[in-house]
Amino acid sequence: MISVNDLKNFDPAEYLESDEDIAIFLDEAFKSGSAKHIVNALGIVARAKGMTQVAQQCGIRREQLYQSLGESGNPTLQTLLPILQALGLQLDVSLKRA
């Protein structure tokens, strides 16, 4: 049986085991259209990949990465693009279906 403590300790980063898992996870976040949800999902992916490693690849301080992808984070495009690149991802644009 699952306890309340099990749910409180659930960390989706532990289940992102492949680049495909990560791409699907972030694609769903972007489809939500919610900036807060997207930033939260990026933070989860960065933790799955290793915050220190991602920060080093971005050329930013680890603390700055945590702030940008934290609960009140709002990364600029100038921060977002290197984060995506460090995660091995790219941003694509397509027409929205009616």
Coordinates of C-alpha atoms in Angstrom, one line a residue:
M1 CA 0.0 0.0 0.0
I2 CA 1.2 3.5 -0.8
S3 CA 1.4 5.9 2.1
V4 CA 1.1 9.7 2.1
N5 CA 4.9 9.9 2.7
D6 CA 5.6 7.9 -0.5
L7 CA 3.6 10.5 -2.5
K8 CA 5.3 13.4 -0.8
N9 CA 8.7 11.9 -1.7
F10 CA 7.9 11.2 -5.3
D11 CA 10.5 12.6 -7.6
P12 CA 9.7 12.4 -11.3
A13 CA 13.4 13.1 -12.1
E14 CA 14.1 9.5 -11.0
Y15 CA 12.0 8.1 -13.8
L16 CA 13.5 10.1 -16.7
E17 CA 15.9 7.4 -17.7
S18 CA 16.4 8.2 -21.4
D19 CA 16.6 11.1 -23.8
E20 CA 13.3 9.9 -25.2
D21 CA 11.7 10.0 -21.8
I22 CA 12.9 13.5 -21.3
A23 CA 11.7 14.7 -24.8
I24 CA 8.2 13.2 -24.2
F25 CA 8.1 14.7 -20.7
L26 CA 9.0 18.2 -21.9
D27 CA 6.8 18.0 -25.0
E28 CA 3.8 17.5 -22.8
A29 CA 4.9 20.4 -20.6
F30 CA 5.2 22.7 -23.6
K31 CA 1.8 21.5 -24.8
S32 CA 0.3 22.7 -21.5
G33 CA 1.0 26.3 -22.5
S34 CA 1.8 27.1 -18.9
A35 CA 5.1 28.9 -18.4
K36 CA 5.1 27.8 -14.8
H37 CA 4.6 24.1 -15.7
I38 CA 7.3 24.3 -18.4
V39 CA 9.9 25.9 -16.0
N40 CA 9.0 23.2 -13.4
A41 CA 9.5 20.4 -16.0
L42 CA 12.8 21.9 -17.1
G43 CA 13.9 21.9 -13.5
I44 CA 13.0 18.3 -13.1
V45 CA 14.9 17.4 -16.3
A46 CA 17.9 19.4 -15.1
R47 CA 17.9 17.5 -11.8
A48 CA 17.6 14.2 -13.7
K49 CA 20.7 15.1 -15.8
G50 CA 22.6 16.6 -12.9
M51 CA 22.3 20.3 -12.0
T52 CA 26.0 20.8 -11.6
Q53 CA 26.7 19.3 -15.0
V54 CA 23.9 21.3 -16.7
A55 CA 25.1 24.5 -15.1
Q56 CA 28.7 23.9 -16.3
Q57 CA 27.5 23.2 -19.8
C58 CA 25.4 26.3 -19.8
G59 CA 28.2 28.4 -18.5
I60 CA 26.2 29.7 -15.5
R61 CA 26.4 29.2 -11.8
R62 CA 24.6 26.3 -10.3
E63 CA 22.7 28.6 -8.0
Q64 CA 21.5 30.7 -11.0
L65 CA 20.3 27.5 -12.6
Y66 CA 18.3 26.6 -9.5
Q67 CA 16.8 30.1 -9.3
S68 CA 15.9 30.2 -13.0
L69 CA 14.2 26.8 -12.8
G70 CA 12.8 27.1 -9.3
E71 CA 9.3 27.6 -8.2
S72 CA 9.4 31.4 -8.8
G73 CA 11.7 31.0 -11.8
N74 CA 11.2 32.8 -15.0
P75 CA 14.2 32.2 -17.2
T76 CA 14.9 34.6 -20.1
L77 CA 15.3 33.3 -23.6
Q78 CA 19.1 34.0 -23.2
T79 CA 19.1 31.5 -20.3
L80 CA 16.6 29.1 -21.7
L81 CA 18.5 28.4 -25.0
P82 CA 21.7 27.3 -23.3
I83 CA 19.8 25.1 -20.9
L84 CA 18.0 23.3 -23.7
Q85 CA 21.3 22.9 -25.5
A86 CA 22.9 21.5 -22.4
L87 CA 20.1 19.0 -22.1
G88 CA 20.6 17.9 -25.7
L89 CA 17.4 19.5 -26.8
Q90 CA 16.3 22.1 -29.3
L91 CA 13.3 24.3 -29.5
D92 CA 11.1 23.8 -32.6
V93 CA 8.1 25.8 -33.8
S94 CA 5.1 24.5 -35.6
L95 CA 1.7 25.8 -36.6
K96 CA -1.0 25.4 -33.9
R97 CA -3.9 23.2 -35.0
A98 CA -7.3 24.8 -34.8

